[in-house]
PDB file of C-alpha atoms in Angstrom:
ATOM      1  CA  MET A   1      -8.066   5.752  15.201  1.00 86.00           C
ATOM      2  CA  GLU A   2      -5.230   4.993  12.791  1.00 94.00           C
ATOM      3  CA  LEU A   3      -6.107   4.657   9.096  1.00 97.00           C
ATOM      4  CA  LEU A   4      -2.670   4.540   7.440  1.00 97.00           C
ATOM      5  CA  SER A   5       0.561   3.244   8.962  1.00 97.00           C
ATOM      6  CA  VAL A   6       3.818   3.403   7.000  1.00 97.00           C
ATOM      7  CA  THR A   7       6.776   1.629   8.600  1.00 96.00           C
ATOM      8  CA  ASP A   8      10.439   1.714   7.503  1.00 96.00           C
ATOM      9  CA  LEU A   9       9.478   2.327   3.872  1.00 97.00           C
ATOM     10  CA  ARG A  10      12.360   2.284   1.391  1.00 97.00           C
ATOM     11  CA  THR A  11      11.978   3.243  -2.272  1.00 97.00           C
ATOM     12  CA  GLN A  12      14.976   3.225  -4.569  1.00 96.00           C
ATOM     13  CA  PHE A  13      15.775   4.055  -8.170  1.00 96.00           C
ATOM     14  CA  ILE A  14      18.261   1.512  -9.509  1.00 91.00           C
ATOM     15  CA  LEU A  15      20.376   3.278 -12.122  1.00 90.00           C
ATOM     16  CA  ARG A  16      23.292   1.954 -14.142  1.00 87.00           C
ATOM     17  CA  LYS A  17      25.948   3.646 -12.045  1.00 87.00           C
ATOM     18  CA  ALA A  18      24.197   4.361  -8.768  1.00 89.00           C
ATOM     19  CA  THR A  19      21.267   3.597  -6.509  1.00 91.00           C
ATOM     20  CA  VAL A  20      19.123   6.598  -5.570  1.00 94.00           C
ATOM     21  CA  LYS A  21      17.659   6.185  -2.071  1.00 94.00           C
ATOM     22  CA  ALA A  22      14.672   8.470  -2.570  1.00 95.00           C
ATOM     23  CA  VAL A  23      12.773   7.130   0.454  1.00 96.00           C
ATOM     24  CA  ASP A  24      15.159   5.796   3.068  1.00 94.00           C
ATOM     25  CA  GLY A  25      13.230   4.307   5.967  1.00 94.00           C
ATOM     26  CA  VAL A  26      10.134   6.518   6.280  1.00 96.00           C
ATOM     27  CA  SER A  27       7.689   5.832   9.108  1.00 95.00           C
ATOM     28  CA  LEU A  28       4.501   7.848   9.585  1.00 96.00           C
ATOM     29  CA  SER A  29       0.817   7.384  10.351  1.00 96.00           C
ATOM     30  CA  VAL A  30      -2.417   9.133   9.408  1.00 97.00           C
ATOM     31  CA  SER A  31      -5.468   8.923  11.663  1.00 97.00           C
ATOM     32  CA  LYS A  32      -9.052   8.747  10.461  1.00 96.00           C
ATOM     33  CA  GLY A  33     -10.458  12.206   9.775  1.00 96.00           C
ATOM     34  CA  GLU A  34      -7.028  13.842  10.091  1.00 97.00           C
ATOM     35  CA  ILE A  35      -5.090  16.199   7.844  1.00 98.00           C
ATOM     36  CA  HIS A  36      -1.476  15.099   8.253  1.00 98.00           C
ATOM     37  CA  GLY A  37       1.192  17.392   6.807  1.00 98.00           C
ATOM     38  CA  LEU A  38       4.384  16.049   5.229  1.00 98.00           C
ATOM     39  CA  VAL A  39       6.835  18.946   4.939  1.00 97.00           C
ATOM     40  CA  GLY A  40      10.440  19.446   3.896  1.00 93.00           C
ATOM     41  CA  GLU A  41      12.704  21.032   1.299  1.00 92.00           C
ATOM     42  CA  SER A  42      12.538  20.122  -2.378  1.00 90.00           C
ATOM     43  CA  GLY A  43      14.375  16.848  -2.910  1.00 90.00           C
ATOM     44  CA  SER A  44      13.605  15.456   0.533  1.00 93.00           C
ATOM     45  CA  GLY A  45      11.492  12.595  -0.877  1.00 94.00           C
ATOM     46  CA  LYS A  46       7.988  13.836  -0.034  1.00 96.00           C
ATOM     47  CA  SER A  47       6.381  13.202  -3.426  1.00 96.00           C
ATOM     48  CA  ILE A  48       7.998   9.787  -3.856  1.00 97.00           C
ATOM     49  CA  THR A  49       6.682   8.860  -0.413  1.00 98.00           C
ATOM     50  CA  GLY A  50       3.168   9.753  -1.570  1.00 97.00           C
ATOM     51  CA  LEU A  51       3.590   7.822  -4.818  1.00 97.00           C
ATOM     52  CA  SER A  52       4.927   4.856  -2.856  1.00 98.00           C
ATOM     53  CA  VAL A  53       1.853   4.777  -0.620  1.00 98.00           C
ATOM     54  CA  ILE A  54      -0.424   4.532  -3.649  1.00 97.00           C
ATOM     55  CA  ARG A  55       2.094   2.267  -5.446  1.00 97.00           C
ATOM     56  CA  LEU A  56       2.595   4.494  -8.476  1.00 96.00           C
ATOM     57  CA  VAL A  57       6.384   4.898  -8.308  1.00 96.00           C
ATOM     58  CA  PRO A  58       7.651   5.529 -11.858  1.00 94.00           C
ATOM     59  CA  ASN A  59      10.295   3.282 -13.431  1.00 93.00           C
ATOM     60  CA  PRO A  60      13.059   2.542 -12.639  1.00 94.00           C
ATOM     61  CA  GLY A  61      11.935   3.136  -9.073  1.00 95.00           C
ATOM     62  CA  ARG A  62      10.730   0.329  -6.842  1.00 96.00           C
ATOM     63  CA  ILE A  63       9.726  -0.208  -3.241  1.00 97.00           C
ATOM     64  CA  VAL A  64      12.389  -2.466  -1.761  1.00 96.00           C
ATOM     65  CA  SER A  65      11.156  -2.914   1.810  1.00 96.00           C
ATOM     66  CA  GLY A  66       8.824  -1.739   4.540  1.00 97.00           C
ATOM     67  CA  SER A  67       5.076  -1.887   5.044  1.00 97.00           C
ATOM     68  CA  ILE A  68       2.123   0.314   4.038  1.00 98.00           C
ATOM     69  CA  VAL A  69      -0.901  -0.717   6.099  1.00 98.00           C
ATOM     70  CA  LEU A  70      -4.268   0.798   5.205  1.00 97.00           C
ATOM     71  CA  ASP A  71      -7.035  -0.006   7.669  1.00 94.00           C
ATOM     72  CA  GLY A  72      -5.338  -3.272   8.626  1.00 93.00           C
ATOM     73  CA  ALA A  73      -4.298  -4.458   5.133  1.00 94.00           C
ATOM     74  CA  ASP A  74      -0.676  -4.244   3.937  1.00 97.00           C
ATOM     75  CA  LEU A  75      -0.840  -2.720   0.457  1.00 97.00           C
ATOM     76  CA  LEU A  76       2.575  -4.136  -0.448  1.00 97.00           C
ATOM     77  CA  THR A  77       1.173  -7.676  -0.271  1.00 96.00           C
ATOM     78  CA  LEU A  78      -1.606  -6.975  -2.788  1.00 96.00           C
ATOM     79  CA  SER A  79      -1.418  -8.034  -6.426  1.00 96.00           C
ATOM     80  CA  ASP A  80      -1.434  -5.358  -9.148  1.00 95.00           C
ATOM     81  CA  GLU A  81      -5.105  -6.091  -9.858  1.00 95.00           C
ATOM     82  CA  GLU A  82      -6.040  -5.858  -6.181  1.00 96.00           C
ATOM     83  CA  MET A  83      -4.137  -2.584  -5.896  1.00 96.00           C
ATOM     84  CA  ARG A  84      -6.002  -1.154  -8.892  1.00 94.00           C
ATOM     85  CA  ARG A  85      -9.244  -1.718  -6.976  1.00 94.00           C
ATOM     86  CA  VAL A  86      -7.793   0.113  -3.961  1.00 95.00           C
ATOM     87  CA  ARG A  87      -6.832   3.196  -5.970  1.00 95.00           C
ATOM     88  CA  GLY A  88      -9.688   5.629  -6.181  1.00 93.00           C
ATOM     89  CA  ARG A  89     -11.966   3.628  -3.930  1.00 94.00           C
ATOM     90  CA  ARG A  90      -9.736   3.595  -0.832  1.00 96.00           C
ATOM     91  CA  ILE A  91      -6.885   5.989  -1.727  1.00 97.00           C
ATOM     92  CA  SER A  92      -6.853   8.825  -4.259  1.00 96.00           C
ATOM     93  CA  MET A  93      -4.135  11.278  -5.193  1.00 96.00           C
ATOM     94  CA  VAL A  94      -4.298  14.940  -6.186  1.00 95.00           C
ATOM     95  CA  PHE A  95      -1.173  15.829  -8.170  1.00 89.00           C
ATOM     96  CA  GLN A  96       0.544  19.202  -8.084  1.00 84.00           C
ATOM     97  CA  ASP A  97       0.103  20.060 -11.782  1.00 82.00           C
ATOM     98  CA  PRO A  98      -3.512  19.572 -12.911  1.00 82.00           C
ATOM     99  CA  LEU A  99      -2.785  20.713 -16.450  1.00 81.00           C
ATOM    100  CA  SER A 100      -0.409  17.792 -17.001  1.00 83.00           C
ATOM    101  CA  SER A 101      -2.599  15.365 -15.010  1.00 87.00           C
ATOM    102  CA  LEU A 102      -5.797  16.062 -16.968  1.00 92.00           C
ATOM    103  CA  ASN A 103      -5.952  14.828 -20.564  1.00 93.00           C
ATOM    104  CA  PRO A 104      -5.873  17.978 -22.752  1.00 93.00           C
ATOM    105  CA  THR A 105      -7.650  16.246 -25.689  1.00 93.00           C
ATOM    106  CA  PHE A 106     -10.803  15.295 -23.736  1.00 95.00           C
ATOM    107  CA  LYS A 107     -13.434  17.487 -22.178  1.00 96.00           C
ATOM    108  CA  VAL A 108     -13.571  17.531 -18.386  1.00 96.00           C
ATOM    109  CA  GLY A 109     -17.027  15.918 -18.448  1.00 95.00           C
ATOM    110  CA  SER A 110     -15.737  12.954 -20.446  1.00 95.00           C
ATOM    111  CA  GLN A 111     -12.862  12.369 -18.015  1.00 95.00           C
ATOM    112  CA  LEU A 112     -15.049  12.679 -14.932  1.00 95.00           C
ATOM    113  CA  LYS A 113     -17.818  10.459 -16.311  1.00 95.00           C
ATOM    114  CA  ASP A 114     -15.335   7.764 -17.376  1.00 94.00           C
ATOM    115  CA  THR A 115     -13.946   7.779 -13.841  1.00 93.00           C
ATOM    116  CA  LEU A 116     -17.437   7.387 -12.333  1.00 93.00           C
ATOM    117  CA  ARG A 117     -18.283   4.514 -14.703  1.00 93.00           C
ATOM    118  CA  ASN A 118     -15.052   2.793 -13.716  1.00 90.00           C
ATOM    119  CA  TYR A 119     -16.289   2.680 -10.113  1.00 90.00           C
ATOM    120  CA  ASP A 120     -19.873   1.656 -11.012  1.00 86.00           C
ATOM    121  CA  ARG A 121     -20.379  -0.188 -14.308  1.00 81.00           C
ATOM    122  CA  GLN A 122     -24.161  -0.295 -13.750  1.00 80.00           C
ATOM    123  CA  MET A 123     -24.557   3.495 -13.685  1.00 82.00           C
ATOM    124  CA  ASP A 124     -26.679   4.726 -16.620  1.00 82.00           C
ATOM    125  CA  GLY A 125     -26.031   7.875 -18.639  1.00 79.00           C
ATOM    126  CA  SER A 126     -28.384  10.218 -16.769  1.00 85.00           C
ATOM    127  CA  LYS A 127     -27.091   9.051 -13.408  1.00 90.00           C
ATOM    128  CA  VAL A 128     -23.471   9.507 -14.516  1.00 93.00           C
ATOM    129  CA  ASN A 129     -24.218  13.030 -15.710  1.00 93.00           C
ATOM    130  CA  SER A 130     -26.009  14.019 -12.493  1.00 94.00           C
ATOM    131  CA  GLU A 131     -23.177  12.535 -10.380  1.00 94.00           C
ATOM    132  CA  ALA A 132     -20.588  14.483 -12.411  1.00 95.00           C
ATOM    133  CA  VAL A 133     -22.534  17.717 -11.957  1.00 95.00           C
ATOM    134  CA  GLU A 134     -22.877  17.061  -8.230  1.00 95.00           C
ATOM    135  CA  LEU A 135     -19.154  16.350  -7.842  1.00 94.00           C
ATOM    136  CA  LEU A 136     -18.144  19.602  -9.546  1.00 95.00           C
ATOM    137  CA  SER A 137     -20.687  21.503  -7.473  1.00 95.00           C
ATOM    138  CA  SER A 138     -19.391  19.879  -4.264  1.00 94.00           C
ATOM    139  CA  VAL A 139     -15.884  21.251  -4.871  1.00 95.00           C
ATOM    140  CA  GLY A 140     -17.161  24.793  -5.349  1.00 93.00           C
ATOM    141  CA  ILE A 141     -17.290  24.993  -9.164  1.00 94.00           C
ATOM    142  CA  SER A 142     -20.102  27.288 -10.303  1.00 93.00           C
ATOM    143  CA  ASP A 143     -22.156  26.452 -13.406  1.00 93.00           C
ATOM    144  CA  PRO A 144     -20.935  22.819 -13.394  1.00 94.00           C
ATOM    145  CA  GLU A 145     -22.986  21.860 -16.490  1.00 94.00           C
ATOM    146  CA  THR A 146     -21.002  24.342 -18.579  1.00 95.00           C
ATOM    147  CA  ARG A 147     -17.674  23.205 -17.086  1.00 96.00           C
ATOM    148  CA  LEU A 148     -18.374  19.586 -18.060  1.00 95.00           C
ATOM    149  CA  ASP A 149     -18.354  20.685 -21.699  1.00 95.00           C
ATOM    150  CA  GLN A 150     -14.998  22.471 -21.466  1.00 96.00           C
ATOM    151  CA  TYR A 151     -11.416  21.336 -22.064  1.00 96.00           C
ATOM    152  CA  PRO A 152      -8.812  21.779 -19.293  1.00 94.00           C
ATOM    153  CA  PHE A 153      -7.049  24.600 -21.142  1.00 93.00           C
ATOM    154  CA  GLN A 154     -10.262  26.633 -21.040  1.00 95.00           C
ATOM    155  CA  MET A 155     -10.155  26.743 -17.240  1.00 94.00           C
ATOM    156  CA  SER A 156      -8.056  28.678 -14.752  1.00 92.00           C
ATOM    157  CA  GLY A 157      -5.486  26.909 -12.580  1.00 90.00           C
ATOM    158  CA  GLY A 158      -7.749  27.060  -9.539  1.00 92.00           C
ATOM    159  CA  ILE A 159     -10.717  25.520 -11.398  1.00 94.00           C
ATOM    160  CA  ARG A 160      -8.483  22.765 -12.835  1.00 94.00           C
ATOM    161  CA  GLN A 161      -7.278  21.903  -9.337  1.00 93.00           C
ATOM    162  CA  ARG A 162     -10.895  21.720  -8.147  1.00 94.00           C
ATOM    163  CA  VAL A 163     -11.601  19.336 -11.020  1.00 95.00           C
ATOM    164  CA  MET A 164      -8.677  17.179  -9.881  1.00 95.00           C
ATOM    165  CA  ILE A 165     -10.115  17.100  -6.359  1.00 95.00           C
ATOM    166  CA  ALA A 166     -13.531  16.134  -7.795  1.00 95.00           C
ATOM    167  CA  LEU A 167     -11.866  13.252  -9.664  1.00 95.00           C
ATOM    168  CA  ALA A 168     -10.160  12.178  -6.447  1.00 95.00           C
ATOM    169  CA  LEU A 169     -13.519  12.172  -4.630  1.00 95.00           C
ATOM    170  CA  ALA A 170     -15.343  10.184  -7.320  1.00 94.00           C
ATOM    171  CA  GLY A 171     -14.609   6.811  -5.688  1.00 94.00           C
ATOM    172  CA  LYS A 172     -15.431   8.058  -2.160  1.00 94.00           C
ATOM    173  CA  PRO A 173     -11.934   7.230  -0.821  1.00 96.00           C
ATOM    174  CA  ASP A 174     -10.927   7.005   2.831  1.00 97.00           C
ATOM    175  CA  LEU A 175      -7.605   8.780   2.168  1.00 98.00           C
ATOM    176  CA  ILE A 176      -6.570  11.530  -0.237  1.00 98.00           C
ATOM    177  CA  ILE A 177      -2.882  12.204  -0.877  1.00 98.00           C
ATOM    178  CA  ALA A 178      -2.608  15.863  -1.925  1.00 97.00           C
ATOM    179  CA  ASP A 179       0.828  16.543  -3.423  1.00 96.00           C
ATOM    180  CA  GLU A 180       1.567  20.291  -3.382  1.00 94.00           C
ATOM    181  CA  PRO A 181      -2.060  21.031  -4.390  1.00 93.00           C
ATOM    182  CA  THR A 182      -1.563  24.822  -4.325  1.00 89.00           C
ATOM    183  CA  THR A 183       1.531  25.006  -6.554  1.00 85.00           C
ATOM    184  CA  ASN A 184       1.470  27.867  -9.108  1.00 83.00           C
ATOM    185  CA  LEU A 185      -1.741  29.320  -7.662  1.00 87.00           C
ATOM    186  CA  ASP A 186      -2.023  32.848  -6.301  1.00 89.00           C
ATOM    187  CA  VAL A 187      -2.464  33.318  -2.556  1.00 89.00           C
ATOM    188  CA  THR A 188      -6.229  33.824  -2.679  1.00 91.00           C
ATOM    189  CA  ILE A 189      -6.805  30.650  -4.717  1.00 91.00           C
ATOM    190  CA  GLN A 190      -4.393  28.734  -2.480  1.00 91.00           C
ATOM    191  CA  ALA A 191      -6.551  29.636   0.502  1.00 93.00           C
ATOM    192  CA  GLN A 192      -9.692  28.510  -1.333  1.00 94.00           C
ATOM    193  CA  ILE A 193      -8.165  25.122  -2.206  1.00 93.00           C
ATOM    194  CA  LEU A 194      -6.997  24.564   1.372  1.00 94.00           C
ATOM    195  CA  GLU A 195     -10.414  25.544   2.724  1.00 95.00           C
ATOM    196  CA  LEU A 196     -11.964  23.054   0.294  1.00 95.00           C
ATOM    197  CA  LEU A 197      -9.724  20.240   1.552  1.00 95.00           C
ATOM    198  CA  MET A 198     -10.605  21.092   5.148  1.00 96.00           C
ATOM    199  CA  LYS A 199     -14.312  21.128   4.240  1.00 95.00           C
ATOM    200  CA  ILE A 200     -13.964  17.679   2.620  1.00 95.00           C
ATOM    201  CA  ARG A 201     -12.367  16.362   5.803  1.00 96.00           C
ATOM    202  CA  ASP A 202     -15.085  17.885   7.975  1.00 95.00           C
ATOM    203  CA  LYS A 203     -18.077  16.816   5.858  1.00 94.00           C
ATOM    204  CA  ARG A 204     -16.922  13.418   4.590  1.00 94.00           C
ATOM    205  CA  GLY A 205     -14.494  12.349   7.304  1.00 95.00           C
ATOM    206  CA  THR A 206     -11.841  11.822   4.643  1.00 96.00           C
ATOM    207  CA  SER A 207      -8.234  11.628   5.857  1.00 97.00           C
ATOM    208  CA  ILE A 208      -5.709  13.733   3.951  1.00 98.00           C
ATOM    209  CA  LEU A 209      -1.938  13.404   3.634  1.00 98.00           C
ATOM    210  CA  LEU A 210      -0.962  16.940   2.609  1.00 98.00           C
ATOM    211  CA  ILE A 211       2.479  17.175   1.008  1.00 97.00           C
ATOM    212  CA  THR A 212       4.018  20.647   0.913  1.00 95.00           C
ATOM    213  CA  HIS A 213       7.195  22.662   1.421  1.00 92.00           C
ATOM    214  CA  ASN A 214       5.195  25.595   2.824  1.00 92.00           C
ATOM    215  CA  LEU A 215       5.126  25.848   6.614  1.00 93.00           C
ATOM    216  CA  GLY A 216       2.340  28.431   6.419  1.00 91.00           C
ATOM    217  CA  ILE A 217       0.079  25.839   4.796  1.00 93.00           C
ATOM    218  CA  ILE A 218       1.033  23.329   7.493  1.00 95.00           C
ATOM    219  CA  ALA A 219       0.223  25.831  10.252  1.00 93.00           C
ATOM    220  CA  TRP A 220      -3.182  26.608   8.803  1.00 92.00           C
ATOM    221  CA  ALA A 221      -4.538  23.311   7.533  1.00 94.00           C
ATOM    222  CA  CYS A 222      -2.911  20.383   9.351  1.00 97.00           C
ATOM    223  CA  ASP A 223      -3.574  18.531  12.601  1.00 96.00           C
ATOM    224  CA  ARG A 224      -0.285  16.613  12.815  1.00 97.00           C
ATOM    225  CA  VAL A 225       3.013  17.033  11.013  1.00 97.00           C
ATOM    226  CA  SER A 226       5.896  14.878   9.801  1.00 98.00           C
ATOM    227  CA  VAL A 227       9.095  16.717   8.858  1.00 98.00           C
ATOM    228  CA  MET A 228      11.101  15.001   6.130  1.00 97.00           C
ATOM    229  CA  TYR A 229      14.785  15.329   5.233  1.00 96.00           C
ATOM    230  CA  ALA A 230      16.939  13.296   2.809  1.00 95.00           C
ATOM    231  CA  GLY A 231      14.423  10.491   2.442  1.00 95.00           C
ATOM    232  CA  ARG A 232      13.547  10.193   6.135  1.00 95.00           C
ATOM    233  CA  VAL A 233      11.040  11.546   8.631  1.00 97.00           C
ATOM    234  CA  VAL A 234      13.168  13.356  11.220  1.00 96.00           C
ATOM    235  CA  GLU A 235      10.391  14.676  13.445  1.00 97.00           C
ATOM    236  CA  THR A 236       6.693  14.080  13.946  1.00 97.00           C
ATOM    237  CA  GLY A 237       4.114  15.483  16.340  1.00 96.00           C
ATOM    238  CA  SER A 238       1.032  17.626  16.631  1.00 96.00           C
ATOM    239  CA  LYS A 239       1.039  20.961  14.844  1.00 96.00           C
ATOM    240  CA  ARG A 240       1.191  22.755  18.192  1.00 95.00           C
ATOM    241  CA  GLU A 241       4.200  20.690  19.341  1.00 95.00           C
ATOM    242  CA  ILE A 242       6.122  21.152  16.099  1.00 95.00           C
ATOM    243  CA  PHE A 243       5.666  24.921  15.996  1.00 95.00           C
ATOM    244  CA  SER A 244       5.973  25.693  19.707  1.00 93.00           C
ATOM    245  CA  ARG A 245       8.897  23.393  20.546  1.00 93.00           C
ATOM    246  CA  PRO A 246      10.703  21.865  17.570  1.00 94.00           C
ATOM    247  CA  LEU A 247      12.955  19.003  18.649  1.00 93.00           C
ATOM    248  CA  HIS A 248      15.080  18.318  15.579  1.00 94.00           C
ATOM    249  CA  PRO A 249      17.693  20.901  14.481  1.00 94.00           C
ATOM    250  CA  TYR A 250      16.370  20.738  10.909  1.00 95.00           C
ATOM    251  CA  THR A 251      12.827  21.624  12.024  1.00 95.00           C
ATOM    252  CA  LYS A 252      14.119  24.506  14.122  1.00 93.00           C
ATOM    253  CA  LEU A 253      16.138  25.895  11.216  1.00 92.00           C
ATOM    254  CA  LEU A 254      13.148  25.580   8.859  1.00 92.00           C
ATOM    255  CA  LEU A 255      11.031  27.599  11.290  1.00 92.00           C
ATOM    256  CA  ASP A 256      13.805  30.165  11.766  1.00 88.00           C
ATOM    257  CA  ALA A 257      13.817  30.714   7.993  1.00 82.00           C
ATOM    258  CA  VAL A 258      10.160  31.831   7.993  1.00 80.00           C
ATOM    259  CA  PRO A 259       9.776  35.644   7.965  1.00 73.00           C
ATOM    260  CA  LYS A 260       8.197  36.999  11.173  1.00 70.00           C
ATOM    261  CA  ILE A 261       5.911  39.989  10.732  1.00 65.00           C
ATOM    262  CA  ASP A 262       5.402  40.568  14.463  1.00 64.00           C
ATOM    263  CA  VAL A 263       9.078  41.059  15.342  1.00 61.00           C
ATOM    264  CA  LYS A 264      10.843  44.326  14.549  1.00 60.00           C
ATOM    265  CA  GLU A 265      14.171  43.987  12.734  1.00 59.00           C
ATOM    266  CA  ALA A 266      14.023  40.196  12.936  1.00 59.00           C
ATOM    267  CA  VAL A 267      17.018  38.437  11.402  1.00 66.00           C
ATOM    268  CA  LEU A 268      15.881  35.947   8.792  1.00 67.00           C
ATOM    269  CA  GLY A 269      17.504  32.578   9.423  1.00 71.00           C
ATOM    270  CA  GLY A 270      18.592  30.015   6.903  1.00 77.00           C
ATOM    271  CA  ILE A 271      20.107  26.573   6.470  1.00 85.00           C
ATOM    272  CA  GLY A 272      23.628  26.441   5.106  1.00 83.00           C
ATOM    273  CA  GLY A 273      24.568  23.891   2.486  1.00 84.00           C
ATOM    274  CA  GLU A 274      22.224  21.790   0.352  1.00 86.00           C
ATOM    275  CA  VAL A 275      20.065  18.703   0.587  1.00 87.00           C
ATOM    276  CA  PRO A 276      22.485  15.768   0.071  1.00 90.00           C
ATOM    277  CA  ASP A 277      22.618  13.790  -3.156  1.00 89.00           C
ATOM    278  CA  PRO A 278      20.477  10.671  -2.547  1.00 89.00           C
ATOM    279  CA  ARG A 279      23.064   8.658  -4.498  1.00 89.00           C
ATOM    280  CA  ASN A 280      25.712   9.530  -1.929  1.00 89.00           C
ATOM    281  CA  LEU A 281      24.146  10.174   1.468  1.00 90.00           C
ATOM    282  CA  PRO A 282      26.341  11.253   4.407  1.00 91.00           C
ATOM    283  CA  THR A 283      27.372   8.628   6.933  1.00 91.00           C
ATOM    284  CA  GLY A 284      25.727   8.798  10.334  1.00 91.00           C
ATOM    285  CA  CYS A 285      22.909  11.329  10.585  1.00 92.00           C
ATOM    286  CA  HIS A 286      22.046  12.574   7.092  1.00 93.00           C
ATOM    287  CA  PHE A 287      21.680  16.135   8.396  1.00 94.00           C
ATOM    288  CA  ASN A 288      25.099  16.311  10.080  1.00 93.00           C
ATOM    289  CA  PRO A 289      26.918  18.282   7.304  1.00 93.00           C
ATOM    290  CA  ARG A 290      24.447  21.183   7.801  1.00 93.00           C
ATOM    291  CA  CYS A 291      23.741  20.883  11.527  1.00 92.00           C
ATOM    292  CA  PRO A 292      24.999  23.623  13.896  1.00 90.00           C
ATOM    293  CA  TYR A 293      24.629  21.206  16.840  1.00 87.00           C
ATOM    294  CA  LYS A 294      26.778  18.485  15.278  1.00 87.00           C
ATOM    295  CA  HIS A 295      29.029  16.325  17.457  1.00 86.00           C
ATOM    296  CA  ASP A 296      31.651  13.795  16.317  1.00 87.00           C
ATOM    297  CA  ILE A 297      29.265  10.925  16.991  1.00 89.00           C
ATOM    298  CA  CYS A 298      26.763  12.358  14.470  1.00 90.00           C
ATOM    299  CA  THR A 299      29.110  11.500  11.597  1.00 90.00           C
ATOM    300  CA  LYS A 300      29.471   7.896  12.764  1.00 89.00           C
ATOM    301  CA  LYS A 301      26.216   6.803  14.356  1.00 89.00           C
ATOM    302  CA  ASP A 302      22.864   6.746  12.600  1.00 87.00           C
ATOM    303  CA  THR A 303      19.554   7.155  14.402  1.00 86.00           C
ATOM    304  CA  SER A 304      15.868   6.544  13.791  1.00 87.00           C
ATOM    305  CA  LEU A 305      12.693   8.271  14.889  1.00 90.00           C
ATOM    306  CA  GLN A 306      12.275   7.871  18.659  1.00 89.00           C
ATOM    307  CA  PRO A 307       9.641   9.235  21.069  1.00 90.00           C
ATOM    308  CA  VAL A 308      10.900  12.178  23.133  1.00 89.00           C
ATOM    309  CA  GLU A 309       7.785  13.688  24.705  1.00 86.00           C
ATOM    310  CA  GLY A 310       4.579  11.654  24.479  1.00 86.00           C
ATOM    311  CA  GLU A 311       3.704  11.371  20.784  1.00 88.00           C
ATOM    312  CA  HIS A 312       6.320  13.969  19.821  1.00 94.00           C
ATOM    313  CA  SER A 313       9.241  12.078  18.228  1.00 95.00           C
ATOM    314  CA  ALA A 314      12.564  13.030  16.677  1.00 94.00           C
ATOM    315  CA  ALA A 315      15.473  11.311  14.974  1.00 94.00           C
ATOM    316  CA  CYS A 316      18.334  13.111  16.723  1.00 92.00           C
ATOM    317  CA  LEU A 317      21.167  11.823  18.904  1.00 87.00           C
ATOM    318  CA  ILE A 318      20.727  14.809  21.241  1.00 83.00           C
ATOM    319  CA  TYR A 319      17.888  12.889  22.864  1.00 79.00           C
ATOM    320  CA  GLN A 320      19.539   9.463  22.704  1.00 71.00           C
ATOM    321  CA  THR A 321      23.111  10.027  23.927  1.00 60.00           C
ATOM    322  CA  GLU A 322      23.906  10.183  27.646  1.00 53.00           C
ATOM    323  CA  GLU A 323      26.648  12.755  27.273  1.00 48.00           C
ATOM    324  CA  TRP A 324      24.161  15.118  25.614  1.00 50.00           C
ATOM    325  CA  GLU A 325      21.395  14.805  28.225  1.00 49.00           C
ATOM    326  CA  SER A 326      21.952  18.359  29.441  1.00 49.00           C
ATOM    327  CA  ARG A 327      21.958  19.862  25.956  1.00 51.00           C
ATOM    328  CA  HIS A 328      18.884  21.437  24.383  1.00 50.00           C
ATOM    329  CA  ILE A 329      18.184  22.910  21.002  1.00 52.00           C
TER     330      ILE A 329
END
């Protein structure tokens, strides 16, 4: 059952000399109890998409059109006060840098308890303390009573990220947006954080939109995947579909660039060129300057995400142009 549905979302930064189209018509959905991966190169608009969903786009950015429907309610129609009540209780966000997200001048216990009181004004001191201890324990932090009395700088990166996840869980949300939650962590701690997110999904039924540039994380943790390029979702499908038969040239090239340990003398692929400047996007398909399958029509005609095989969709003219019917990626 669908929990979140984002349709034709457009978020722009209006500058003095240019308009930055950071999110340029994104459509995606997250089902209840699902971990949905949003993957793409740096600069593709993944983080701004997440911030748009929770309506925390920094100035001078603004959402100019589209819809963000959470469990039947369009979040873009809510007032600022109504949206404040949604944050934390219905949607929470785990940011990629916990050290900058946590207040360095307050102890972790103070920040966590203030968050709990914000959700329940009637909660007394002993109840707040026990809830804070339970939250830290639930995210795998040992000796939680001691941790409550520490400042963020006294903790390792992995413990700080667990604290951020505990803060995100405080309001018992239906959806957590995790933006690069394993950044700057070593491989072992990355695995622990991902296992924690999967455990939260399994035990609480919480849906997770997992934003990352790492295809290994997608392969391990996610159920469905949306591939993002230049402000748009260019392919979406189940994890199995995306990895076994990528439809969009960009997805195929991303997968080709992943080292393969089971193939002797494998040639590591790559994607020529760079992600386009969002102030000056290419005409036609945004990927056409880097696409090895490009045809003249790709520079003239734009395309949107269209179903190709069941729920596996792609935004590529290969599947929408009669003269290309016989061509395959």
